[in-house]
Amino acid sequence: MASLKGSHIEVTGIVQGVGFRPFIFSLAKHFDLSGWVLNNSRGVAIEVFGDAQCVDEFVRDISKKRPPHSRIDTLSAHDLPYEKLDDFQIKPSESIEGQYQPVSPDLAICSDCRQELFDKNDRRYRYPFVNCTNCGPRFTIIKTIPYDRPNTTMADFPMCDECKQEYENPLDRRFHAQPIACPNCGPQLTWIVDCKQIAAKNDALIQARSFIKQGKIVALKGLGGYHLVCDASSEEAVARLRGRKKRSDKPFALMAFDVPTIRKHCNVSTLEHELLIDSKQPIVILNRLPESSLPKSLAPNQNTLGFMLPYTPLHLLVCEPEPGFPEVLVMTSGNLSDEPIAYKDQNAFESLESIADGFLIHDREIETRVDDSLIRVAVGNPYLIRRSRGYSPDNIDLPVTIPSVLAIGAELKNTFCLTKDQNAFVSHYIGDVENYETLQALEAGIDHYKALFKINPVAIAADLHPDYLATKFAKNLGWERNLPLFHVQHHHAHIAACMAENGCTAEESVIGFAFDGTGYGEDGNIWGSEVLICDYAHSDRIYHLDYVPQPSGDAAAKHVSRMALSYLWHHGIPWDEDLPPVAYLCADERSMLNSMLTNHINSPLTSSMGRLFDAVSSLLGVCQLSTYEGQAAIELEAIADPNVAGSYCFPFDRNIIRTKQVISDVIIDCRAGVPRGIIAAKFHNSVVNLIASLAGKIRSDKGLNKVALSGGVWQNIYLLERTIQKLNMEGFQVLIHNKLPANDSCVSLGQAVVAGFNMKG
Ligand code: ZN
Ligand code: ZN
Ligand code: FE
């Protein structure tokens, strides 16, 4: 007689909201085992009883055959004495005190659901909220754990009998799909114009599409917030949207029904194709084809377009091809510039009424606002620009265990980070914490994550800058909760984040190139070209750019011509009218600027690499007014000729990198009529050479061989790829971000790690 036994199994990882229990159920049936499975606040617990060999194979198959969107972090199994149970059951969820488990990010619509959506004979034909255990909303609708329907914003929709049957049938692909819905019981569309409900359900969709077709602007309630939608092929519609949104140059994200449509406008590599279609479906930045018929105004002065595919059934229906209907839609975040994206209906009506001609909304509430993620390919790998929908709240593994820390993050492109054991939960994208709305979003986000992941931080980390809203908030919080507050220097945080993502050990030191626009320095100046030697606990500033005044402070990041003139002034180069930034500013502005500089009025000192790129962009006449962060540098990169090998020279002495020679040589080339694309390339190449020589010097002094690159400047792909190539050629090991963006969205992780290490040590 075959031997009988049981097994108790605990699985952690992303195992809820991804069809894990149904999978276990079917697997148990397959091996003819009895027992049960349940979700608890740690993960999934299973007990099975039956033939001993079948039990063993069952345990082996859990990891081998797990559902496509699940991720198993740990699996423990121990044998139990055999018990005779009647069947295999899915038991109600349990909550375990003090335990947490990861929450699945939102998943793009799967191919099965997509097929149903367009199947005339399916009962969910053209129903905009189709989903199943493999797809649909997750993080954006979850209020608390465990992930069960009553704990989501779907709690308001009682299931109809048919849905209930599917939900309860272990063999159905909607078995325990928490957001399950159908036209009879689920959320519905409404079309609103001038605050009046004009149409519902399919009529709402038809009317919204007719508005889009006419060149009007539609506010669309999506998964993690509102989008503003218009015909991307219409120059007028795009101009209208730019005017109303007060967004003059920043590129708009685009959506097309399928990849072949995208290929009409952009080159799509194999990897880019994979990124477009995987379950995260981010916006992918693609190289634009010269023959694309789309207006240049979608992304002025850039060679790229950001495309995504429809990731919800609603987006599929909005984009559905039809003769005369635009093939490509602008799908940009629904906000006034600087504000966080609208996600609550009332708030959307108020903030978007001056932009949108109509609102296509639905009655499934969004619990957490999540922006679209933004990614591109660099050095043959995915490289994030904004990590949000589809990625958060996935945890990032830390190479070491640190005490639980809440890190508030940077002021711009804010995320926050909570750590527990060896996990870092880096939040979705919060935005620029420069106003009350964003600060509120930050506070609400922190509370939500603390509750979801059951984290009670024992310390707080924040930036060094005394005036940041986020830092002030951190101070108050530390005071209220009686928690120690660690101020972490911005560039140390950058490099520490890059180290943590790359699994650096506690003992390791790296050479860090933290190049960005702004970060408050230990001497009170604005830093941004910091060459550091650092480990997790400490950092030493070894080199930086020569300080120059930044006239009018933060405003100079926008008015880049002021930065160019400051560089000229600093180096004693006359403000001749043949230079574009000089010509751009009127005589009055110049004399005001001159007096600011000579009298040191509102002109903090900066070593920012971003501002040096701005100054060069301005000197070349590429950009004089930066209307979004990084515009001047982005446009300078866009014109850089990839086939140019020449460069200028950055001498350095002691710890200062000198800029006079580069600035003078750029001007000489300009006056000699050298094409701007060549000058831009030579300037980029000189930064590459500078990095290689500084890294070489530090290696020979200190014996370090690992180089970490972090900061917004590293979104410059021309610079990134050439720097990596050069450093690799010289035998360096180069670390770049691969889980978080290189910009300030990574700072929270770095703050957390640095604070954690300083607590330990
Ligand atoms: Zn599905
Ligand atoms: Zn139903
Ligand atoms: Fe930064």
Short mmCIF file of N, CA and C in Angstrom, two decimals, residues 277-411:
data_model
loop_
_atom_site.label_atom_id
_atom_site.label_comp_id
_atom_site.label_asym_id
_atom_site.label_seq_id
_atom_site.Cartn_x
_atom_site.Cartn_y
_atom_site.Cartn_z
N ILE A 277 4.74 45.37 -24.53
CA ILE A 277 3.65 44.41 -24.36
C ILE A 277 3.66 43.67 -23.03
N ASP A 278 4.68 43.84 -22.18
CA ASP A 278 4.65 43.03 -20.96
C ASP A 278 3.56 43.53 -20.02
N SER A 279 3.38 42.82 -18.91
CA SER A 279 2.20 43.11 -18.08
C SER A 279 2.25 44.48 -17.41
N LYS A 280 3.41 45.15 -17.49
CA LYS A 280 3.51 46.49 -16.90
C LYS A 280 3.06 47.57 -17.89
N GLN A 281 3.28 47.32 -19.14
CA GLN A 281 2.94 48.26 -20.21
C GLN A 281 3.22 49.72 -19.89
N PRO A 282 4.50 50.04 -19.71
CA PRO A 282 4.87 51.44 -19.47
C PRO A 282 4.85 52.25 -20.77
N ILE A 283 5.07 53.54 -20.65
CA ILE A 283 5.34 54.36 -21.82
C ILE A 283 6.80 54.06 -22.20
N VAL A 284 7.02 53.71 -23.46
CA VAL A 284 8.38 53.40 -23.89
C VAL A 284 8.86 54.52 -24.81
N ILE A 285 10.02 55.06 -24.50
CA ILE A 285 10.56 56.13 -25.34
C ILE A 285 11.28 55.50 -26.53
N LEU A 286 10.80 55.85 -27.72
CA LEU A 286 11.27 55.20 -28.95
C LEU A 286 11.85 56.24 -29.90
N ASN A 287 12.79 55.79 -30.75
CA ASN A 287 13.33 56.69 -31.75
C ASN A 287 12.31 56.90 -32.86
N ARG A 288 12.06 58.16 -33.14
CA ARG A 288 11.07 58.53 -34.12
C ARG A 288 11.61 58.29 -35.53
N LEU A 289 10.76 57.78 -36.41
CA LEU A 289 11.16 57.60 -37.81
C LEU A 289 11.00 58.93 -38.54
N PRO A 290 11.94 59.23 -39.46
CA PRO A 290 11.82 60.50 -40.19
C PRO A 290 10.50 60.59 -40.97
N GLU A 291 9.97 59.43 -41.40
CA GLU A 291 8.76 59.48 -42.23
C GLU A 291 7.47 59.57 -41.41
N SER A 292 7.56 59.60 -40.09
CA SER A 292 6.35 59.68 -39.28
C SER A 292 5.56 60.94 -39.62
N SER A 293 4.25 60.76 -39.77
CA SER A 293 3.39 61.89 -40.14
C SER A 293 2.92 62.68 -38.92
N LEU A 294 3.27 62.25 -37.73
CA LEU A 294 2.77 62.92 -36.53
C LEU A 294 3.41 64.29 -36.37
N PRO A 295 2.65 65.25 -35.83
CA PRO A 295 3.20 66.60 -35.69
C PRO A 295 4.44 66.64 -34.78
N LYS A 296 5.40 67.48 -35.16
CA LYS A 296 6.62 67.65 -34.36
C LYS A 296 6.28 68.22 -32.98
N SER A 297 5.15 68.92 -32.90
CA SER A 297 4.80 69.59 -31.65
C SER A 297 4.46 68.61 -30.53
N LEU A 298 4.35 67.32 -30.84
CA LEU A 298 4.12 66.33 -29.79
C LEU A 298 5.34 66.22 -28.87
N ALA A 299 6.52 66.41 -29.46
CA ALA A 299 7.76 66.34 -28.68
C ALA A 299 8.77 67.27 -29.34
N PRO A 300 8.61 68.57 -29.13
CA PRO A 300 9.43 69.54 -29.85
C PRO A 300 10.92 69.35 -29.60
N ASN A 301 11.70 69.47 -30.65
CA ASN A 301 13.16 69.39 -30.58
C ASN A 301 13.69 68.07 -30.02
N GLN A 302 12.92 67.02 -30.18
CA GLN A 302 13.41 65.72 -29.74
C GLN A 302 13.31 64.72 -30.89
N ASN A 303 14.14 63.69 -30.82
CA ASN A 303 14.12 62.67 -31.87
C ASN A 303 13.35 61.44 -31.43
N THR A 304 12.63 61.58 -30.32
CA THR A 304 11.96 60.42 -29.75
C THR A 304 10.48 60.71 -29.53
N LEU A 305 9.71 59.63 -29.40
CA LEU A 305 8.30 59.74 -29.01
C LEU A 305 8.05 58.70 -27.92
N GLY A 306 7.19 59.04 -26.98
CA GLY A 306 6.86 58.09 -25.92
C GLY A 306 5.52 57.43 -26.22
N PHE A 307 5.55 56.11 -26.45
CA PHE A 307 4.34 55.37 -26.80
C PHE A 307 3.98 54.34 -25.74
N MET A 308 2.70 54.13 -25.53
CA MET A 308 2.27 52.96 -24.75
C MET A 308 1.07 52.33 -25.45
N LEU A 309 0.82 51.10 -25.08
CA LEU A 309 -0.34 50.39 -25.61
C LEU A 309 -1.49 50.54 -24.62
N PRO A 310 -2.74 50.33 -25.09
CA PRO A 310 -3.88 50.40 -24.18
C PRO A 310 -3.76 49.27 -23.15
N TYR A 311 -3.65 49.63 -21.87
CA TYR A 311 -3.38 48.61 -20.86
C TYR A 311 -4.63 48.22 -20.07
N THR A 312 -5.74 48.90 -20.35
CA THR A 312 -7.00 48.47 -19.75
C THR A 312 -8.01 48.26 -20.88
N PRO A 313 -9.07 47.48 -20.60
CA PRO A 313 -10.10 47.31 -21.64
C PRO A 313 -10.71 48.65 -22.04
N LEU A 314 -10.85 49.56 -21.07
CA LEU A 314 -11.40 50.87 -21.39
C LEU A 314 -10.52 51.61 -22.40
N HIS A 315 -9.21 51.58 -22.18
CA HIS A 315 -8.30 52.24 -23.14
C HIS A 315 -8.37 51.57 -24.51
N LEU A 316 -8.53 50.24 -24.52
CA LEU A 316 -8.65 49.54 -25.80
C LEU A 316 -9.87 50.03 -26.57
N LEU A 317 -10.98 50.20 -25.85
CA LEU A 317 -12.21 50.65 -26.51
C LEU A 317 -12.09 52.09 -26.98
N VAL A 318 -11.40 52.91 -26.18
CA VAL A 318 -11.23 54.31 -26.58
C VAL A 318 -10.36 54.42 -27.83
N CYS A 319 -9.36 53.53 -27.95
CA CYS A 319 -8.42 53.58 -29.08
C CYS A 319 -8.86 52.75 -30.28
N GLU A 320 -9.92 52.00 -30.16
CA GLU A 320 -10.27 51.00 -31.17
C GLU A 320 -10.27 51.59 -32.59
N PRO A 321 -9.59 50.92 -33.52
CA PRO A 321 -9.52 51.45 -34.88
C PRO A 321 -10.89 51.50 -35.55
N GLU A 322 -11.08 52.51 -36.35
CA GLU A 322 -12.34 52.70 -37.08
C GLU A 322 -12.00 53.70 -38.17
N PRO A 323 -12.53 53.52 -39.39
CA PRO A 323 -12.19 54.47 -40.45
C PRO A 323 -12.52 55.91 -40.01
N GLY A 324 -11.55 56.80 -40.18
CA GLY A 324 -11.78 58.20 -39.82
C GLY A 324 -11.43 58.52 -38.38
N PHE A 325 -11.23 57.48 -37.57
CA PHE A 325 -10.86 57.74 -36.17
C PHE A 325 -9.33 57.76 -36.06
N PRO A 326 -8.78 58.74 -35.31
CA PRO A 326 -7.31 58.85 -35.23
C PRO A 326 -6.64 57.57 -34.75
N GLU A 327 -5.53 57.23 -35.40
CA GLU A 327 -4.80 56.00 -35.05
C GLU A 327 -3.95 56.17 -33.80
N VAL A 328 -3.55 57.41 -33.56
CA VAL A 328 -2.69 57.67 -32.40
C VAL A 328 -3.35 58.76 -31.56
N LEU A 329 -3.39 58.52 -30.25
CA LEU A 329 -3.99 59.50 -29.35
C LEU A 329 -2.94 60.04 -28.39
N VAL A 330 -3.06 61.33 -28.08
CA VAL A 330 -2.29 61.86 -26.96
C VAL A 330 -2.95 61.30 -25.71
N MET A 331 -2.14 60.80 -24.79
CA MET A 331 -2.68 60.21 -23.55
C MET A 331 -1.79 60.74 -22.43
N THR A 332 -2.02 61.99 -22.07
CA THR A 332 -1.13 62.64 -21.11
C THR A 332 -1.81 62.71 -19.75
N SER A 333 -1.02 62.88 -18.71
CA SER A 333 -1.59 62.86 -17.36
C SER A 333 -2.55 64.03 -17.16
N GLY A 334 -3.65 63.73 -16.48
CA GLY A 334 -4.71 64.71 -16.27
C GLY A 334 -4.41 65.60 -15.08
N ASN A 335 -3.64 66.63 -15.35
CA ASN A 335 -3.36 67.58 -14.28
C ASN A 335 -3.06 68.93 -14.90
N LEU A 336 -3.15 69.98 -14.07
CA LEU A 336 -2.59 71.25 -14.47
C LEU A 336 -1.11 71.12 -14.19
N SER A 337 -0.27 71.81 -14.96
CA SER A 337 1.16 71.61 -14.74
C SER A 337 1.48 71.86 -13.27
N ASP A 338 2.40 71.06 -12.75
CA ASP A 338 2.88 71.12 -11.36
C ASP A 338 2.00 70.42 -10.34
N GLU A 339 0.74 70.18 -10.67
CA GLU A 339 -0.10 69.50 -9.70
C GLU A 339 -0.03 67.99 -9.92
N PRO A 340 -0.32 67.22 -8.85
CA PRO A 340 -0.37 65.78 -9.08
C PRO A 340 -1.56 65.41 -9.97
N ILE A 341 -1.50 64.29 -10.63
CA ILE A 341 -2.54 63.85 -11.55
C ILE A 341 -3.85 63.63 -10.78
N ALA A 342 -4.96 64.11 -11.39
CA ALA A 342 -6.26 64.01 -10.72
C ALA A 342 -6.73 62.56 -10.71
N TYR A 343 -7.32 62.11 -9.60
CA TYR A 343 -7.81 60.73 -9.55
C TYR A 343 -9.14 60.60 -8.85
N LYS A 344 -9.55 61.62 -8.11
CA LYS A 344 -10.89 61.60 -7.51
C LYS A 344 -11.80 62.45 -8.40
N ASP A 345 -13.03 61.95 -8.65
CA ASP A 345 -13.89 62.60 -9.64
C ASP A 345 -14.10 64.09 -9.38
N GLN A 346 -14.48 64.41 -8.14
CA GLN A 346 -14.81 65.81 -7.86
C GLN A 346 -13.61 66.70 -8.12
N ASN A 347 -12.46 66.23 -7.67
CA ASN A 347 -11.22 66.97 -7.85
C ASN A 347 -10.88 67.11 -9.34
N ALA A 348 -11.16 66.06 -10.10
CA ALA A 348 -10.87 66.11 -11.54
C ALA A 348 -11.77 67.13 -12.23
N PHE A 349 -13.07 67.13 -11.85
CA PHE A 349 -13.99 68.10 -12.47
C PHE A 349 -13.48 69.52 -12.23
N GLU A 350 -13.04 69.77 -11.00
CA GLU A 350 -12.59 71.12 -10.67
C GLU A 350 -11.29 71.48 -11.38
N SER A 351 -10.31 70.56 -11.32
CA SER A 351 -9.00 70.96 -11.83
C SER A 351 -8.91 70.85 -13.35
N LEU A 352 -9.75 70.02 -13.97
CA LEU A 352 -9.60 69.81 -15.42
C LEU A 352 -10.70 70.49 -16.25
N GLU A 353 -11.63 71.18 -15.58
CA GLU A 353 -12.76 71.72 -16.36
C GLU A 353 -12.31 72.77 -17.37
N SER A 354 -11.20 73.46 -17.07
CA SER A 354 -10.73 74.47 -18.02
C SER A 354 -9.94 73.83 -19.17
N ILE A 355 -9.66 72.54 -19.06
CA ILE A 355 -8.87 71.88 -20.11
C ILE A 355 -9.74 70.97 -20.98
N ALA A 356 -10.61 70.18 -20.33
CA ALA A 356 -11.34 69.14 -21.06
C ALA A 356 -12.69 69.63 -21.55
N ASP A 357 -13.07 69.16 -22.74
CA ASP A 357 -14.39 69.48 -23.29
C ASP A 357 -15.44 68.50 -22.79
N GLY A 358 -15.01 67.35 -22.33
CA GLY A 358 -15.94 66.37 -21.79
C GLY A 358 -15.19 65.38 -20.91
N PHE A 359 -15.94 64.68 -20.06
CA PHE A 359 -15.33 63.73 -19.11
C PHE A 359 -15.93 62.34 -19.33
N LEU A 360 -15.07 61.38 -19.63
CA LEU A 360 -15.53 59.99 -19.70
C LEU A 360 -15.08 59.33 -18.39
N ILE A 361 -16.06 59.08 -17.51
CA ILE A 361 -15.69 58.59 -16.18
C ILE A 361 -16.38 57.26 -15.89
N HIS A 362 -16.05 56.68 -14.76
CA HIS A 362 -16.72 55.46 -14.32
C HIS A 362 -16.81 55.47 -12.80
N ASP A 363 -17.55 54.51 -12.27
CA ASP A 363 -17.82 54.54 -10.83
C ASP A 363 -16.99 53.55 -10.02
N ARG A 364 -15.88 53.05 -10.58
CA ARG A 364 -14.96 52.29 -9.74
C ARG A 364 -13.95 53.30 -9.18
N GLU A 365 -13.91 53.42 -7.88
CA GLU A 365 -13.04 54.42 -7.27
C GLU A 365 -11.57 54.02 -7.37
N ILE A 366 -10.74 55.03 -7.51
CA ILE A 366 -9.28 54.80 -7.49
C ILE A 366 -8.82 55.07 -6.07
N GLU A 367 -8.23 54.08 -5.44
CA GLU A 367 -7.78 54.27 -4.05
C GLU A 367 -6.43 54.98 -4.02
N THR A 368 -5.52 54.57 -4.91
CA THR A 368 -4.20 55.18 -4.93
C THR A 368 -3.91 55.73 -6.32
N ARG A 369 -3.49 56.97 -6.36
CA ARG A 369 -3.15 57.62 -7.62
C ARG A 369 -1.81 57.06 -8.11
N VAL A 370 -1.79 56.57 -9.34
CA VAL A 370 -0.54 56.03 -9.89
C VAL A 370 -0.35 56.55 -11.32
N ASP A 371 0.75 57.19 -11.55
CA ASP A 371 1.07 57.71 -12.89
C ASP A 371 1.54 56.58 -13.80
N ASP A 372 1.53 56.83 -15.11
CA ASP A 372 2.12 55.88 -16.05
C ASP A 372 3.63 55.84 -15.85
N SER A 373 4.20 54.66 -15.95
CA SER A 373 5.65 54.55 -15.86
C SER A 373 6.27 54.88 -17.21
N LEU A 374 7.54 55.26 -17.15
CA LEU A 374 8.22 55.73 -18.34
C LEU A 374 9.58 55.03 -18.41
N ILE A 375 9.86 54.44 -19.56
CA ILE A 375 11.09 53.64 -19.65
C ILE A 375 11.71 53.82 -21.02
N ARG A 376 12.99 53.56 -21.13
CA ARG A 376 13.63 53.52 -22.44
C ARG A 376 14.70 52.45 -22.40
N VAL A 377 15.31 52.23 -23.52
CA VAL A 377 16.39 51.24 -23.55
C VAL A 377 17.71 51.99 -23.60
N ALA A 378 18.62 51.63 -22.69
CA ALA A 378 19.96 52.21 -22.70
C ALA A 378 20.95 51.09 -22.49
N VAL A 379 22.09 51.18 -23.15
CA VAL A 379 23.09 50.11 -23.17
C VAL A 379 22.46 48.71 -23.22
N GLY A 380 21.44 48.59 -24.05
CA GLY A 380 20.83 47.28 -24.29
C GLY A 380 19.95 46.77 -23.16
N ASN A 381 19.65 47.62 -22.19
CA ASN A 381 18.81 47.19 -21.07
C ASN A 381 17.70 48.20 -20.81
N PRO A 382 16.62 47.72 -20.15
CA PRO A 382 15.57 48.67 -19.77
C PRO A 382 16.13 49.68 -18.76
N TYR A 383 15.75 50.93 -18.92
CA TYR A 383 16.29 52.00 -18.08
C TYR A 383 15.12 52.91 -17.72
N LEU A 384 14.74 52.91 -16.46
CA LEU A 384 13.52 53.62 -16.05
C LEU A 384 13.74 55.13 -15.95
N ILE A 385 12.72 55.86 -16.36
CA ILE A 385 12.72 57.31 -16.19
C ILE A 385 11.71 57.67 -15.10
N ARG A 386 10.58 56.96 -15.10
CA ARG A 386 9.60 57.13 -14.01
C ARG A 386 9.07 55.74 -13.66
N ARG A 387 9.18 55.39 -12.39
CA ARG A 387 8.75 54.07 -11.94
C ARG A 387 7.46 54.24 -11.17
N SER A 388 6.37 53.78 -11.75
CA SER A 388 5.09 53.92 -11.06
C SER A 388 4.18 52.77 -11.44
N ARG A 389 3.13 53.02 -12.26
CA ARG A 389 2.17 51.97 -12.57
C ARG A 389 2.85 50.72 -13.11
N GLY A 390 2.41 49.57 -12.59
CA GLY A 390 2.95 48.29 -13.05
C GLY A 390 4.20 47.87 -12.29
N TYR A 391 4.91 48.81 -11.70
CA TYR A 391 6.15 48.51 -10.97
C TYR A 391 5.93 48.62 -9.46
N SER A 392 5.35 49.75 -9.03
CA SER A 392 5.11 49.89 -7.60
C SER A 392 3.80 49.16 -7.26
N PRO A 393 3.67 48.60 -6.09
CA PRO A 393 4.61 48.68 -4.96
C PRO A 393 5.53 47.47 -4.82
N ASP A 394 6.04 46.93 -5.92
CA ASP A 394 7.01 45.84 -5.82
C ASP A 394 8.16 46.25 -4.91
N ASN A 395 8.60 45.34 -4.07
CA ASN A 395 9.71 45.68 -3.19
C ASN A 395 11.04 45.45 -3.89
N ILE A 396 12.04 46.15 -3.41
CA ILE A 396 13.40 46.01 -3.93
C ILE A 396 14.22 45.31 -2.86
N ASP A 397 14.94 44.25 -3.24
CA ASP A 397 15.76 43.53 -2.26
C ASP A 397 16.96 44.37 -1.87
N LEU A 398 17.19 44.47 -0.58
CA LEU A 398 18.39 45.15 -0.12
C LEU A 398 19.49 44.10 0.09
N PRO A 399 20.74 44.48 -0.16
CA PRO A 399 21.83 43.52 0.02
C PRO A 399 22.09 43.21 1.49
N VAL A 400 21.55 44.03 2.37
CA VAL A 400 21.81 43.86 3.80
C VAL A 400 20.54 44.22 4.57
N THR A 401 20.44 43.71 5.79
CA THR A 401 19.30 44.06 6.64
C THR A 401 19.61 45.34 7.40
N ILE A 402 18.67 46.28 7.36
CA ILE A 402 18.85 47.52 8.13
C ILE A 402 17.60 47.73 8.98
N PRO A 403 17.69 48.56 10.01
CA PRO A 403 16.48 48.85 10.80
C PRO A 403 15.40 49.46 9.90
N SER A 404 14.15 49.40 10.33
CA SER A 404 13.05 49.96 9.53
C SER A 404 13.14 51.48 9.49
N VAL A 405 13.25 52.01 8.27
CA VAL A 405 13.41 53.45 8.10
C VAL A 405 12.31 53.97 7.18
N LEU A 406 11.81 55.15 7.48
CA LEU A 406 10.97 55.88 6.53
C LEU A 406 11.83 56.98 5.94
N ALA A 407 12.06 56.93 4.63
CA ALA A 407 12.82 57.98 3.96
C ALA A 407 11.85 58.82 3.14
N ILE A 408 11.92 60.13 3.35
CA ILE A 408 10.94 61.05 2.76
C ILE A 408 11.24 61.36 1.30
N GLY A 409 12.50 61.20 0.89
CA GLY A 409 12.83 61.42 -0.51
C GLY A 409 13.23 62.84 -0.83
N ALA A 410 13.39 63.10 -2.12
CA ALA A 410 13.85 64.40 -2.59
C ALA A 410 12.67 65.34 -2.81
N GLU A 411 12.98 66.57 -3.15
CA GLU A 411 11.89 67.53 -3.38
C GLU A 411 11.26 67.30 -4.74
#
